[in-house]
PDB file of C-alpha atoms in Angstrom:
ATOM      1  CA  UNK A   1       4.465 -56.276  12.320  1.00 85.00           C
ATOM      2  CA  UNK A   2       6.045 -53.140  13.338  1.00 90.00           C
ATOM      3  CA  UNK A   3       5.984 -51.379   9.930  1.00 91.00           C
ATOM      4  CA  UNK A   4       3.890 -48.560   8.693  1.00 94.00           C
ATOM      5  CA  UNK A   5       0.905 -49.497   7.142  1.00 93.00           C
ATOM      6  CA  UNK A   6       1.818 -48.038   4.011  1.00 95.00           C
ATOM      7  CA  UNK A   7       4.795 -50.864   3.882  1.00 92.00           C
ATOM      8  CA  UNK A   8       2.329 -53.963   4.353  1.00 92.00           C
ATOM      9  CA  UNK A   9       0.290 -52.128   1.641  1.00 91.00           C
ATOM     10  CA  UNK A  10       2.450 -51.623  -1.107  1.00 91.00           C
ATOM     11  CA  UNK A  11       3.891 -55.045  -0.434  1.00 90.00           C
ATOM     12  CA  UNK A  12       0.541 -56.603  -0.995  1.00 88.00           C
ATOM     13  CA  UNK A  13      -0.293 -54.463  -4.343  1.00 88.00           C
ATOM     14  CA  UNK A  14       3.063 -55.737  -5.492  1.00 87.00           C
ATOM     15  CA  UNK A  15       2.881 -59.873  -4.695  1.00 86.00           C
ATOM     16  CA  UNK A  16      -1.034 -60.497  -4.361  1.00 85.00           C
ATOM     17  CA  UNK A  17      -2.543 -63.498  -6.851  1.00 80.00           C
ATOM     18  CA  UNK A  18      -4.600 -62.209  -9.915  1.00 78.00           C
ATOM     19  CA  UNK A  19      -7.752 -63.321  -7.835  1.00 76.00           C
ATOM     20  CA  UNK A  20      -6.990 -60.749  -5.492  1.00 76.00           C
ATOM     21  CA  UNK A  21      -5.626 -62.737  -2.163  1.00 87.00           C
ATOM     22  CA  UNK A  22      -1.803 -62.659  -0.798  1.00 90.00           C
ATOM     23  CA  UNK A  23       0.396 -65.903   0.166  1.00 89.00           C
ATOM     24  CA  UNK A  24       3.521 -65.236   1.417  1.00 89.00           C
ATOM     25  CA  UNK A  25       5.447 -67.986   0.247  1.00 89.00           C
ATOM     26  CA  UNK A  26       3.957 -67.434  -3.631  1.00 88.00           C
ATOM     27  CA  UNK A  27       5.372 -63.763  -2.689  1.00 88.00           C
ATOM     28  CA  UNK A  28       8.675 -64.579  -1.739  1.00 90.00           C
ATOM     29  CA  UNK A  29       8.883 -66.495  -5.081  1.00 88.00           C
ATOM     30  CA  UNK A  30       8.257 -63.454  -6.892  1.00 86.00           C
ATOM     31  CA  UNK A  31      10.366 -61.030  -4.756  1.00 86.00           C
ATOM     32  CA  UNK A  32      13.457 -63.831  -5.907  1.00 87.00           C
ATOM     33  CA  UNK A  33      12.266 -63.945  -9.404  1.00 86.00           C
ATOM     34  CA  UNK A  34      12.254 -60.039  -9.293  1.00 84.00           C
ATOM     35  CA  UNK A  35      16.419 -59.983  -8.135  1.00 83.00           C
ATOM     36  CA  UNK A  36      17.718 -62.316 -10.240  1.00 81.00           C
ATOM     37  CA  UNK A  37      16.420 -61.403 -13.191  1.00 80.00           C
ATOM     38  CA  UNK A  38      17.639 -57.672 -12.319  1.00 76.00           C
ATOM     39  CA  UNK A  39      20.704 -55.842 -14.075  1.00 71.00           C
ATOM     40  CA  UNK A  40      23.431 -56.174 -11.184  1.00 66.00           C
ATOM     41  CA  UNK A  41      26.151 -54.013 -11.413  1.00 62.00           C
ATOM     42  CA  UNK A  42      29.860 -55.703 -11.718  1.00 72.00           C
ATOM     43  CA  UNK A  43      33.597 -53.813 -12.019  1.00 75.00           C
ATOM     44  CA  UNK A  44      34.243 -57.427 -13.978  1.00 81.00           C
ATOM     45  CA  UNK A  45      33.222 -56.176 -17.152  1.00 83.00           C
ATOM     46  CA  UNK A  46      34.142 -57.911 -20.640  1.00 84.00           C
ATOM     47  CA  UNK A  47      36.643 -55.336 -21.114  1.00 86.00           C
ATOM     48  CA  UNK A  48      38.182 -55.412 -18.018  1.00 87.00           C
ATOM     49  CA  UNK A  49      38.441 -59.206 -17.856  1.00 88.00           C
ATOM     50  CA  UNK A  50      40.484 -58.908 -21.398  1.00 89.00           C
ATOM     51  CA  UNK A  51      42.335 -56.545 -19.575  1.00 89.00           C
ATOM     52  CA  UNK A  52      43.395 -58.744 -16.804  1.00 89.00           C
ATOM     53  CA  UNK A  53      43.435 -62.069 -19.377  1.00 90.00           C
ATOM     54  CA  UNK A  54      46.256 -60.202 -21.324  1.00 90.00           C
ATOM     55  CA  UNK A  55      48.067 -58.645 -18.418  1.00 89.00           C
ATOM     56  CA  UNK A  56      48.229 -62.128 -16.881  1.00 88.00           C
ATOM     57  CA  UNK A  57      49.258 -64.688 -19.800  1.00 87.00           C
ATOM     58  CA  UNK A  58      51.325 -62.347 -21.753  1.00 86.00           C
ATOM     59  CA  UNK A  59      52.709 -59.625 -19.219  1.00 86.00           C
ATOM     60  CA  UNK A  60      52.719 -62.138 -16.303  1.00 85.00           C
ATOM     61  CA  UNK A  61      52.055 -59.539 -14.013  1.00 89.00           C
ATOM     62  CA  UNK A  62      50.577 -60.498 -10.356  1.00 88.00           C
ATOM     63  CA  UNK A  63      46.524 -60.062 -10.003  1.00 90.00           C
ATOM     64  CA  UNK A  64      47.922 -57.629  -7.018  1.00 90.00           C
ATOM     65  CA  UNK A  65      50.409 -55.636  -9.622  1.00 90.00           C
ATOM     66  CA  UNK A  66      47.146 -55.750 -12.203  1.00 90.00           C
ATOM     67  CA  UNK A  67      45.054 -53.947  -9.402  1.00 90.00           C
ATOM     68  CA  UNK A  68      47.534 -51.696  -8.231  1.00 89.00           C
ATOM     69  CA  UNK A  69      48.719 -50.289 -11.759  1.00 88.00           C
ATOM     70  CA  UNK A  70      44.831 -49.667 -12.499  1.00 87.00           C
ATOM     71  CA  UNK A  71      43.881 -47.558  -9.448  1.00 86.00           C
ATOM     72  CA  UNK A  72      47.303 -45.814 -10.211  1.00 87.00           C
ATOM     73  CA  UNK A  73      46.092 -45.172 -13.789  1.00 84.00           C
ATOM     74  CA  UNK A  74      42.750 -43.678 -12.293  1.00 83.00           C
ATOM     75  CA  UNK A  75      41.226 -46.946 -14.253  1.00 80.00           C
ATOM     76  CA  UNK A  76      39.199 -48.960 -11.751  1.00 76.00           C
ATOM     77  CA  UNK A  77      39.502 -49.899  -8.152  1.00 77.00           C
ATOM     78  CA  UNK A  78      39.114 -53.513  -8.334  1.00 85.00           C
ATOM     79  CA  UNK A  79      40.893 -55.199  -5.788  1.00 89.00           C
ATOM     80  CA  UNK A  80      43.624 -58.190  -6.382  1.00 89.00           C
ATOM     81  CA  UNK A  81      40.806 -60.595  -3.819  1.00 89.00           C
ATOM     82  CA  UNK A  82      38.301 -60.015  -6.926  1.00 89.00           C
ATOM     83  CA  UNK A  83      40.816 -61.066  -9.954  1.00 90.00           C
ATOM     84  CA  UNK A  84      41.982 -64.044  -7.486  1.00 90.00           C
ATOM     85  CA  UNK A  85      38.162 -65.124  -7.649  1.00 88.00           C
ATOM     86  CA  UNK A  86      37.959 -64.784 -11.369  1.00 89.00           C
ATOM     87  CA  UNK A  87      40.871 -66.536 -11.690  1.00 89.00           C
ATOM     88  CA  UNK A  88      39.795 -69.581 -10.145  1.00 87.00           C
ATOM     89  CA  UNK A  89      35.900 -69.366 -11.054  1.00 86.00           C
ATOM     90  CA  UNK A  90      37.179 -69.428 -14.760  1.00 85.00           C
ATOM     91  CA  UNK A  91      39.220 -72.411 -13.641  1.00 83.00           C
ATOM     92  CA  UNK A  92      36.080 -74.165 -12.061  1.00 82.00           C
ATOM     93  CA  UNK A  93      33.408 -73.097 -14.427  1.00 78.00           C
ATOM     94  CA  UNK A  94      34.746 -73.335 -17.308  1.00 75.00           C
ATOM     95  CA  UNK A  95      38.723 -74.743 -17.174  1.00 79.00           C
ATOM     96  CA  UNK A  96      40.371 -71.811 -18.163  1.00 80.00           C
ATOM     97  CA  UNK A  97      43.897 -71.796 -17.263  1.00 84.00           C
ATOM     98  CA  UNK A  98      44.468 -68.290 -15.861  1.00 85.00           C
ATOM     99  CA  UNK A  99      45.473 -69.938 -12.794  1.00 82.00           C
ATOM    100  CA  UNK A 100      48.547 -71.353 -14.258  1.00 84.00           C
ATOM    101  CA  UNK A 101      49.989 -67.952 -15.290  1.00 82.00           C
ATOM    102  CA  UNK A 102      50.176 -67.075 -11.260  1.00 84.00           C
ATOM    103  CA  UNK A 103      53.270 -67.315  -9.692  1.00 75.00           C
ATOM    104  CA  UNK A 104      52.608 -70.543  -7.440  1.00 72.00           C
ATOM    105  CA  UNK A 105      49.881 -71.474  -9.774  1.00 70.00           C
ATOM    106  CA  UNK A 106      48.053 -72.274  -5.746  1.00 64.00           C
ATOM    107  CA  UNK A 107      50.467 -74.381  -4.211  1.00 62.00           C
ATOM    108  CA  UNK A 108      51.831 -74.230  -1.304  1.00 59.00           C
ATOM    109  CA  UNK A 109      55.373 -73.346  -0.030  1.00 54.00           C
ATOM    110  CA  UNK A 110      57.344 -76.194   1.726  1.00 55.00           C
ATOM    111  CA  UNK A 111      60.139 -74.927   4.227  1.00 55.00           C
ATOM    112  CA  UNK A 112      63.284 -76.570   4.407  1.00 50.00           C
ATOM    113  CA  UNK A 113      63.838 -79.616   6.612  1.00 49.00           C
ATOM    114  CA  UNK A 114      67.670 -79.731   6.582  1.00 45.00           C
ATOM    115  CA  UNK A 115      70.395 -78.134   9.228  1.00 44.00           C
ATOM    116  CA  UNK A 116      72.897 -75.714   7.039  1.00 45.00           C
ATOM    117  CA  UNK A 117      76.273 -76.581   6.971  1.00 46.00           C
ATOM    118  CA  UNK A 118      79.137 -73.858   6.776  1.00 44.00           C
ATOM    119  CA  UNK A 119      80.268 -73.748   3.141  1.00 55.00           C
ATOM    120  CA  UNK A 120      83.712 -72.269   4.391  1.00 67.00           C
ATOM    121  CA  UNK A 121      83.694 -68.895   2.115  1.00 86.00           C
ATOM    122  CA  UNK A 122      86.835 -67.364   2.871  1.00 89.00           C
ATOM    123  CA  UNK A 123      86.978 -63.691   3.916  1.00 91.00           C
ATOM    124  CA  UNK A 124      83.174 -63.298   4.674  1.00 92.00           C
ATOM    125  CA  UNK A 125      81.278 -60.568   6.018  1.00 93.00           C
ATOM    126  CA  UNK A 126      78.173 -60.898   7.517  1.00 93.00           C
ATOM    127  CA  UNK A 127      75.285 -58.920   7.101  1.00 94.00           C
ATOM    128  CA  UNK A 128      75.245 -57.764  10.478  1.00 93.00           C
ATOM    129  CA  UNK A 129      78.318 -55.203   9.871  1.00 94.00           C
ATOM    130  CA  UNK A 130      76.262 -54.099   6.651  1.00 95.00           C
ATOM    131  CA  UNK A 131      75.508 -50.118   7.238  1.00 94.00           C
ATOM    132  CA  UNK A 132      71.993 -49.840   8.273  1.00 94.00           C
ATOM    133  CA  UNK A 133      71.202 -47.192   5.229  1.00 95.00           C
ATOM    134  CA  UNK A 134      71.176 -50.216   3.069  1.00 95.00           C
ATOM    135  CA  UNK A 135      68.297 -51.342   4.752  1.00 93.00           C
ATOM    136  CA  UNK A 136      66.378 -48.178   3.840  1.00 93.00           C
ATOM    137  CA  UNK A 137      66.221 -48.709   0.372  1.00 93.00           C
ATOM    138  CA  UNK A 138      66.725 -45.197  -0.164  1.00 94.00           C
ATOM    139  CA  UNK A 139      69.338 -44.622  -2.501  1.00 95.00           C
ATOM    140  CA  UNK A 140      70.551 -46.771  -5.999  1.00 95.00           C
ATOM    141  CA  UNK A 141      73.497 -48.872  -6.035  1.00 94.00           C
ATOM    142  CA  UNK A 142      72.859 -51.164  -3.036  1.00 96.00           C
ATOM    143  CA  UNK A 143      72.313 -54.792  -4.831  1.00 96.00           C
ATOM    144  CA  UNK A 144      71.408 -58.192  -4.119  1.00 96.00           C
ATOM    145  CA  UNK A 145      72.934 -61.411  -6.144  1.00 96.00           C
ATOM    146  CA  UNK A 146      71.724 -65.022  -6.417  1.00 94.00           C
ATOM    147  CA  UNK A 147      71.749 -67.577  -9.063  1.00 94.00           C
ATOM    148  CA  UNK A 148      69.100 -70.204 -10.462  1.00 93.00           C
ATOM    149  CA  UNK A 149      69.584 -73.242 -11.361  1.00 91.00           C
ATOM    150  CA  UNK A 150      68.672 -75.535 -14.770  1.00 88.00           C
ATOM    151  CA  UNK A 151      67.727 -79.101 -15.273  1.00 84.00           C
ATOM    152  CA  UNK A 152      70.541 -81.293 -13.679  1.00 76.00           C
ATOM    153  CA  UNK A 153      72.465 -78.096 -12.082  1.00 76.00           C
ATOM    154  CA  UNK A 154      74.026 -77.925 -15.405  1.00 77.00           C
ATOM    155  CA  UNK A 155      73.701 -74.030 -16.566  1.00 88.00           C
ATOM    156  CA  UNK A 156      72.901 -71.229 -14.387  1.00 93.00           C
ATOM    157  CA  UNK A 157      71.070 -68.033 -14.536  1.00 95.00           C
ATOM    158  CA  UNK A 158      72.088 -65.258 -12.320  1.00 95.00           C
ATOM    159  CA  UNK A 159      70.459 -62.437 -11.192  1.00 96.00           C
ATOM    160  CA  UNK A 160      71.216 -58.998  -9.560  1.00 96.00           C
ATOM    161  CA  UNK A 161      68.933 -56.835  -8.613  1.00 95.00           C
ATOM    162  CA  UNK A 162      69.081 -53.049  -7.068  1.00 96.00           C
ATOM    163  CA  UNK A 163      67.227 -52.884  -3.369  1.00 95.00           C
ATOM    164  CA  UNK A 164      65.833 -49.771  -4.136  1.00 95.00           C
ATOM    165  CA  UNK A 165      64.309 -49.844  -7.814  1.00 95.00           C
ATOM    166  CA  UNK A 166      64.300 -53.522  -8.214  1.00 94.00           C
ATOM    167  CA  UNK A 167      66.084 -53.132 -11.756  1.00 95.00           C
ATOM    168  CA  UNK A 168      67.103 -56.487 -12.576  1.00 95.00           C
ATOM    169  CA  UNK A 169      70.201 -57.697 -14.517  1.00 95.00           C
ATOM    170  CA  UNK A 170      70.484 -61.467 -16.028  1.00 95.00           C
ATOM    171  CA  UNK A 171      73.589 -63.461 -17.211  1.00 94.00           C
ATOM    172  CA  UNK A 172      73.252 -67.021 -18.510  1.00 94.00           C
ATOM    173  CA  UNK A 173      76.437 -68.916 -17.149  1.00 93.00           C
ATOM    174  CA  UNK A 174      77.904 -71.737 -18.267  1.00 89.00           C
ATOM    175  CA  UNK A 175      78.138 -73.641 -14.516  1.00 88.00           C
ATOM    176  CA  UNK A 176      77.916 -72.636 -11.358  1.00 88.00           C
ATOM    177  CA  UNK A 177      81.462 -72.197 -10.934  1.00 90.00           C
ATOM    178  CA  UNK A 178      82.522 -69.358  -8.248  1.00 93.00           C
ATOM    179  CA  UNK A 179      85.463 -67.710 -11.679  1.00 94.00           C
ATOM    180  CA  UNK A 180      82.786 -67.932 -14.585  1.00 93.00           C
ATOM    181  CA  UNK A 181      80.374 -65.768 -11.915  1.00 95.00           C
ATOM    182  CA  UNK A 182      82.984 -63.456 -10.517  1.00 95.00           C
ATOM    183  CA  UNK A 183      83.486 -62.212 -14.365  1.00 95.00           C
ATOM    184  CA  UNK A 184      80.001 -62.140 -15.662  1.00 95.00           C
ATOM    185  CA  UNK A 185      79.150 -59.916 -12.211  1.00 96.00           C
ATOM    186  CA  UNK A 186      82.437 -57.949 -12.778  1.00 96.00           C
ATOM    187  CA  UNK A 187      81.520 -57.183 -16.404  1.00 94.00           C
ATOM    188  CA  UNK A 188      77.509 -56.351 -16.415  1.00 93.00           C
ATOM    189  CA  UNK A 189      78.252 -54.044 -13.257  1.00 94.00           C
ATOM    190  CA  UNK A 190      81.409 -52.314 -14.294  1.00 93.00           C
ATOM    191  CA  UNK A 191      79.783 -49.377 -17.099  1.00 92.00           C
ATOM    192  CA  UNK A 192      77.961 -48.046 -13.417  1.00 93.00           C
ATOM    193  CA  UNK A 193      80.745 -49.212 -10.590  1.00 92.00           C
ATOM    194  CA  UNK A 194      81.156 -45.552  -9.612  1.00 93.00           C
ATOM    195  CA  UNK A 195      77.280 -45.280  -8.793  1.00 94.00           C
ATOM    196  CA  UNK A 196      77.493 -48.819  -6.217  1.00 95.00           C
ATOM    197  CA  UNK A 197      77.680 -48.961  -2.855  1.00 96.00           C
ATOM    198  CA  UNK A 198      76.878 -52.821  -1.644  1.00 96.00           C
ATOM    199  CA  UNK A 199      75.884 -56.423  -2.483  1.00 96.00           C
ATOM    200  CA  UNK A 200      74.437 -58.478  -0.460  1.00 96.00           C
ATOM    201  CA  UNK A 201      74.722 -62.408  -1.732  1.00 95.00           C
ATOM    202  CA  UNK A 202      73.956 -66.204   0.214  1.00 91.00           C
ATOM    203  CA  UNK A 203      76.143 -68.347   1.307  1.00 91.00           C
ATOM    204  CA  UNK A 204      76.336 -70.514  -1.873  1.00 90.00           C
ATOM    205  CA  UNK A 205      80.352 -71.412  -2.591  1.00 91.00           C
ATOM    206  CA  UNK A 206      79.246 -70.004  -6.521  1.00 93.00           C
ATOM    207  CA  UNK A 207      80.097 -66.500  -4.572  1.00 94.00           C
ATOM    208  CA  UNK A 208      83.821 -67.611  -2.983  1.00 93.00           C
ATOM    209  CA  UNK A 209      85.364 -65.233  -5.414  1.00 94.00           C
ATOM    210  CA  UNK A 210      83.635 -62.426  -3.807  1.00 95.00           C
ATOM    211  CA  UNK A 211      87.447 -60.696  -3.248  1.00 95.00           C
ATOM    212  CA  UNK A 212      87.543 -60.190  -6.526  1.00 95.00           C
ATOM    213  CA  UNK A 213      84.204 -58.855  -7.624  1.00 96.00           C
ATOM    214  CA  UNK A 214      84.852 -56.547  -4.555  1.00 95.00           C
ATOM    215  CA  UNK A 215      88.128 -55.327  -5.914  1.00 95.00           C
ATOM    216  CA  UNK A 216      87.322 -55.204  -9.503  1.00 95.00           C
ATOM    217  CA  UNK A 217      84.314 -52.820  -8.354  1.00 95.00           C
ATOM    218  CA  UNK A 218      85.691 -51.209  -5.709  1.00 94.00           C
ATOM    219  CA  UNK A 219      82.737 -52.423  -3.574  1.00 94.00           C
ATOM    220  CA  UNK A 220      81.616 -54.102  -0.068  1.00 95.00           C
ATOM    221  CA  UNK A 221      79.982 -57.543  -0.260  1.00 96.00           C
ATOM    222  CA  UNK A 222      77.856 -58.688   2.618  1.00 96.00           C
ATOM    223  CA  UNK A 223      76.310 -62.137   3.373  1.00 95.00           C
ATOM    224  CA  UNK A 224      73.279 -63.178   4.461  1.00 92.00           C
ATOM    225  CA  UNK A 225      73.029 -65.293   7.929  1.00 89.00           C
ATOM    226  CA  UNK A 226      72.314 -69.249   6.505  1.00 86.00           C
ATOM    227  CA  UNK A 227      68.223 -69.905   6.048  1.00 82.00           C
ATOM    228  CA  UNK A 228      67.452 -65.961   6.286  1.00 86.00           C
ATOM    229  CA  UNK A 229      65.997 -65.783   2.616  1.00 83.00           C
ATOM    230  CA  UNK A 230      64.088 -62.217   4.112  1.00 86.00           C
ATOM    231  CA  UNK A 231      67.741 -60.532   4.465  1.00 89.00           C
ATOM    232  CA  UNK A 232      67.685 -60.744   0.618  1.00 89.00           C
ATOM    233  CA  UNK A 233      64.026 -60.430   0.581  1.00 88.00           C
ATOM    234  CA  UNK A 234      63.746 -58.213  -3.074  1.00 90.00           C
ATOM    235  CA  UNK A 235      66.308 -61.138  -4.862  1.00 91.00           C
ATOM    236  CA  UNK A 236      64.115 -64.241  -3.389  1.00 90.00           C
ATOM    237  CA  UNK A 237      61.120 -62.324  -4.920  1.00 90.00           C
ATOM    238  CA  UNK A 238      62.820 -61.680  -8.409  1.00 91.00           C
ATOM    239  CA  UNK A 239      63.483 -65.182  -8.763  1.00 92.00           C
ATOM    240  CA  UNK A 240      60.174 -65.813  -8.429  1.00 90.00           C
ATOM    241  CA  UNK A 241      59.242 -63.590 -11.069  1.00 90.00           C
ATOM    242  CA  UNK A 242      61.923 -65.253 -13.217  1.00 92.00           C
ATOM    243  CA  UNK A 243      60.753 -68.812 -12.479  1.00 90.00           C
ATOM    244  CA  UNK A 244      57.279 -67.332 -14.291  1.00 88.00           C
ATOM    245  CA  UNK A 245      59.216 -67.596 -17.672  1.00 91.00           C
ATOM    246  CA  UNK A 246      61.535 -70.610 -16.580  1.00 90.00           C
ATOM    247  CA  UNK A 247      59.688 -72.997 -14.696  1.00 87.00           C
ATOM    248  CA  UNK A 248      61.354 -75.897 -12.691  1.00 85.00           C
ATOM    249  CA  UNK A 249      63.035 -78.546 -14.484  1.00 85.00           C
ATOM    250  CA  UNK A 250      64.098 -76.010 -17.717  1.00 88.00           C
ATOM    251  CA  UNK A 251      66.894 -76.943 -19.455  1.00 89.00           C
ATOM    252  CA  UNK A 252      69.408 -73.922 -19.308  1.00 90.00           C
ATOM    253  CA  UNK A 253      71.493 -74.751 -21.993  1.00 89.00           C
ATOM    254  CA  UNK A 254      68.044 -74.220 -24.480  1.00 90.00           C
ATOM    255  CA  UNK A 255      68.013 -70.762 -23.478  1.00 92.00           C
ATOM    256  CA  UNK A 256      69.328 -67.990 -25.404  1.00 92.00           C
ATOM    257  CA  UNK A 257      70.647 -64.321 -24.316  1.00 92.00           C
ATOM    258  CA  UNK A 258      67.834 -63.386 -26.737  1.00 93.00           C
ATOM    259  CA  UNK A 259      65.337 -64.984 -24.179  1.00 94.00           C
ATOM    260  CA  UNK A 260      67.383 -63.935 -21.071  1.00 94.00           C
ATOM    261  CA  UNK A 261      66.957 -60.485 -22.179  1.00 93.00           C
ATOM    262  CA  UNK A 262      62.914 -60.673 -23.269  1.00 94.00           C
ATOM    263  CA  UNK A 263      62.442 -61.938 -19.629  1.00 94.00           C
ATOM    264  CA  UNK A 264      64.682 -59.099 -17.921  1.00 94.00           C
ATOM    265  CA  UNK A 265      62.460 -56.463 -20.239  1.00 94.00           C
ATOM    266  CA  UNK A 266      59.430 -57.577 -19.194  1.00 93.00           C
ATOM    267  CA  UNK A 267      60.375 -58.079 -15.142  1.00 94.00           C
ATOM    268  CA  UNK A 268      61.790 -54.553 -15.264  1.00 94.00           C
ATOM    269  CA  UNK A 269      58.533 -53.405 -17.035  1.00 93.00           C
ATOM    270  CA  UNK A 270      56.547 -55.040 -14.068  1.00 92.00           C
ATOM    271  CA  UNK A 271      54.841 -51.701 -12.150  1.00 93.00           C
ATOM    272  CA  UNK A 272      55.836 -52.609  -7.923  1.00 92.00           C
ATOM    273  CA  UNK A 273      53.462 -52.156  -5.223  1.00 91.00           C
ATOM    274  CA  UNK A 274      56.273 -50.504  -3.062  1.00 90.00           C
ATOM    275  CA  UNK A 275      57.314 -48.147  -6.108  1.00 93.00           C
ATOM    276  CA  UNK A 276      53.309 -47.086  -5.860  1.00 93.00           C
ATOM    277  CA  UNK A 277      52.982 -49.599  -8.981  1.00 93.00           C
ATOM    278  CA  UNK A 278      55.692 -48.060 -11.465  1.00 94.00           C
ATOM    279  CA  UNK A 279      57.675 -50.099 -13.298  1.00 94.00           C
ATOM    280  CA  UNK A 280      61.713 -50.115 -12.153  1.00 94.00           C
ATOM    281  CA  UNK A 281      62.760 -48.258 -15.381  1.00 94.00           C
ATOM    282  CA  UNK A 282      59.682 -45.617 -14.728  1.00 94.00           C
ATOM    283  CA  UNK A 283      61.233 -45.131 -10.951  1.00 95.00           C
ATOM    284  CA  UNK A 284      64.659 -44.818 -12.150  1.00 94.00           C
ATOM    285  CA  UNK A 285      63.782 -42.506 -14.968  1.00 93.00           C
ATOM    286  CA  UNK A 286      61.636 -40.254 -13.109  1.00 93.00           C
ATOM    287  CA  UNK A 287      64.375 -39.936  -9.845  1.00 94.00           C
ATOM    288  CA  UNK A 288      67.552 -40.741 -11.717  1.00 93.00           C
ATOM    289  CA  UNK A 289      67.174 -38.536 -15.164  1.00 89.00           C
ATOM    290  CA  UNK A 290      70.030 -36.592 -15.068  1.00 87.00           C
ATOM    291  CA  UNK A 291      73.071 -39.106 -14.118  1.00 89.00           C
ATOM    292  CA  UNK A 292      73.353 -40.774 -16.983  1.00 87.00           C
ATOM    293  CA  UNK A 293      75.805 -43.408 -15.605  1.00 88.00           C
ATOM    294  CA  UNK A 294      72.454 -44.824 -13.784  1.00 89.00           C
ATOM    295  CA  UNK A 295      70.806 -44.640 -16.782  1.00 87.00           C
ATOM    296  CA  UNK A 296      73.477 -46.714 -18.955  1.00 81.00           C
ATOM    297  CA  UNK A 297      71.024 -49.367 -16.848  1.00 79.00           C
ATOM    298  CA  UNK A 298      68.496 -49.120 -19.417  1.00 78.00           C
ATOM    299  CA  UNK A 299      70.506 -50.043 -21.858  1.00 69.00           C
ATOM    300  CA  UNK A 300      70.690 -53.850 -20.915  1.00 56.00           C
TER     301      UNK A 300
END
C-alpha cells in the first residue's frame, strides 16, 4: 500500500468488527460517522450571526462594510463571501429575509438601451477641463450632485456628496425644477462655501441653473460626459445606499425632513472600505478637527 506498517495497523485496531475481522466498506462507514459527529470549528458563531442580523436589517450596512469594520475593530476576519453565504442559506433553509436588506436584494443590473440626447444646458463645462487633483480624492470640498426621483417624478430627493469623505447632504424638493434646486444647493452648502473647491453634476436640465449655484458659492461646476455614471462614481453609489431606505416606487411627498435626516445619519455613519472602514464623520473628525467650518458638516 505504500504506508508504514504502523498506519495499516492502527487503522485496523480502530475500524475492525467486534469478531475481530476488517471490511473496508463497514470502515469507511465508521471513519464518516466519526467526522460528522465531530465538533467543527465555525467563525459563524450565534453571536456573530446577531451581529451581522442587526448590522444588516437595522444599520443596512453591506456584508462587505460588516467584514471590513470587524477586522478593523480587531473582531474577526470573516470575509464578506462567508456573510453572502449565510445570507442566502438562511434564505433557502429556512426563509429568512436577510437577503432583502442587501442593496440589489440579487438582481441583476440592466444597462441602458437608449442613445442620449443633448439636454442643451447652457454654459457647460465638461469634465474634461476639471483639474486632475479632483480626481485624487485628496482634499475636502470637491462634491458630486444628483437627484432621485419619487413615485410619478413628483418630489425629489437630492443628494451631494464630498469625493473625498463621502459625507452626504439630503434636501427633499418639491419638483425637479432647475430654481427650487439651485436654492436648496445654494443654502445647505453656503455655512462651508469658503472650504469648496468643485462639483461635479449629470447632464439632467434639474442642474441648468448651475450659473447661479456657481456664483452664489463662488465655485466651478463640471459635467459629466452623457452615460459615464463612473465620472460620478461616489454619487451613483450613495444613491444606492439611499434607495436602501427609499425603495423604487416611494412616494416622496410621504417623506418627512425628519426621515431625510435619519437616513443621511445613518449613510454618514456607514464605515467605507476606501476610508479603511471608518465612517465619513470618523474620517472627517480625525483629519479635519481643527477647522471648524468643515466641521459645521456635522451639524446636518
Amino acid at each position: 500500500l505504500g504506508v508504514h506498517r504502523s498506519t495499516v495497523s492502527r487503522e485496523i485496531r480502530r475500524n475492525k468488527a467486534p469478531h475481530g475481522r476488517y471490511n473496508a466498506e463497514k470502515a469507511q462507514w465508521l471513519s464518516e460517522k466519526r467526522m460528522s459527529a465531530r465538533n467543527h470549528y465555525t467563525v459563524l458563531t450565534d453571536g456573530m450571526k446577531a451581529y451581522i442580523d442587526q448590522k444588516l436589517t437595522q444599520a443596512q450596512w453591506s456584508p462587505e462594510q460588516i467584514s471590513g469594520r470587524l477586522r478593523a475593530l480587531g473582531l474577526s476576519a470573516i470575509s464578506h463571501e462567508t456573510i453572502y453565504r449565510y445570507v442566502w442559506e438562511e434564505k433557502h433553509k429556512w426563509g429568512k429575509p436577510l437577503y432583502m436588506h442587501l442593496r440589489h436584494r440579487g438582481r441583476r443590473y440592466n444597462k441602458r438601451r437608449y442613445s442620449y440626447k443633448s439636454r442643451g444646458i447652457p454654459g457647460r463645462v465638461g469634465i474634461e477641463q476639471r483639474p486632475a487633483v479632483v480626481d485624487e480624492k485628496g482634499r475636502f470640498g470637491d462634491l458630486e450632485i444628483d437627484t432621485i426621483v419619487g413615485k410619478n417624478r413628483r418630489n425629489v430627493i437630492m443628494t451631494i456628496n464630498d469625493r473625498e469623505s463621502g459625507f452626504l447632504i439630503m434636501r427633499k424638493l418639491p419638483s425637479k425644477e432647475a430654481e427650487p434646486l439651485a436654492a436648496a444647493a445654494i443654502d445647505a452648502l453656503r455655512p462651508i462655501r469658503k472650504e469648496l473647491h468643485t462639483i461635479t453634476a449629470d447632464n439632467g436640465t434639474e442642474f441648468s441653473k448651475h450659473q447661479q449655484i456657481a456664483k452664489e458659492l463662488k465655485i466651478e461646476i463640471f459635467f459629466a460626459r452623457p452615460y459615464h455614471p463612473w465620472e460620478r462614481g461616489a454619487n451613483e453609489n450613495t444613491n444606492g445606499l439611499v434607495r436602501q431606505y427609499f425603495l423604487r416606487g416611494t412616494d416622496f411627498a410621504k417623506i418627512t425632513d425628519k426621515d431625510i435626516n435619519m437616513v443621511q445619519e445613518r449613510i454618514n455613519n456607514r464605515p467605507r472600505k476606501r476610508l479603511d472602514f471608518k465612517t465619513p464623520i470618523e474620517f472627517i473628525k480625525q483629519k479635519y478637527g481643527e477647522n471648524k467650518t468643515i466641521l459645521k458638516l456635522l451639524r446636518y
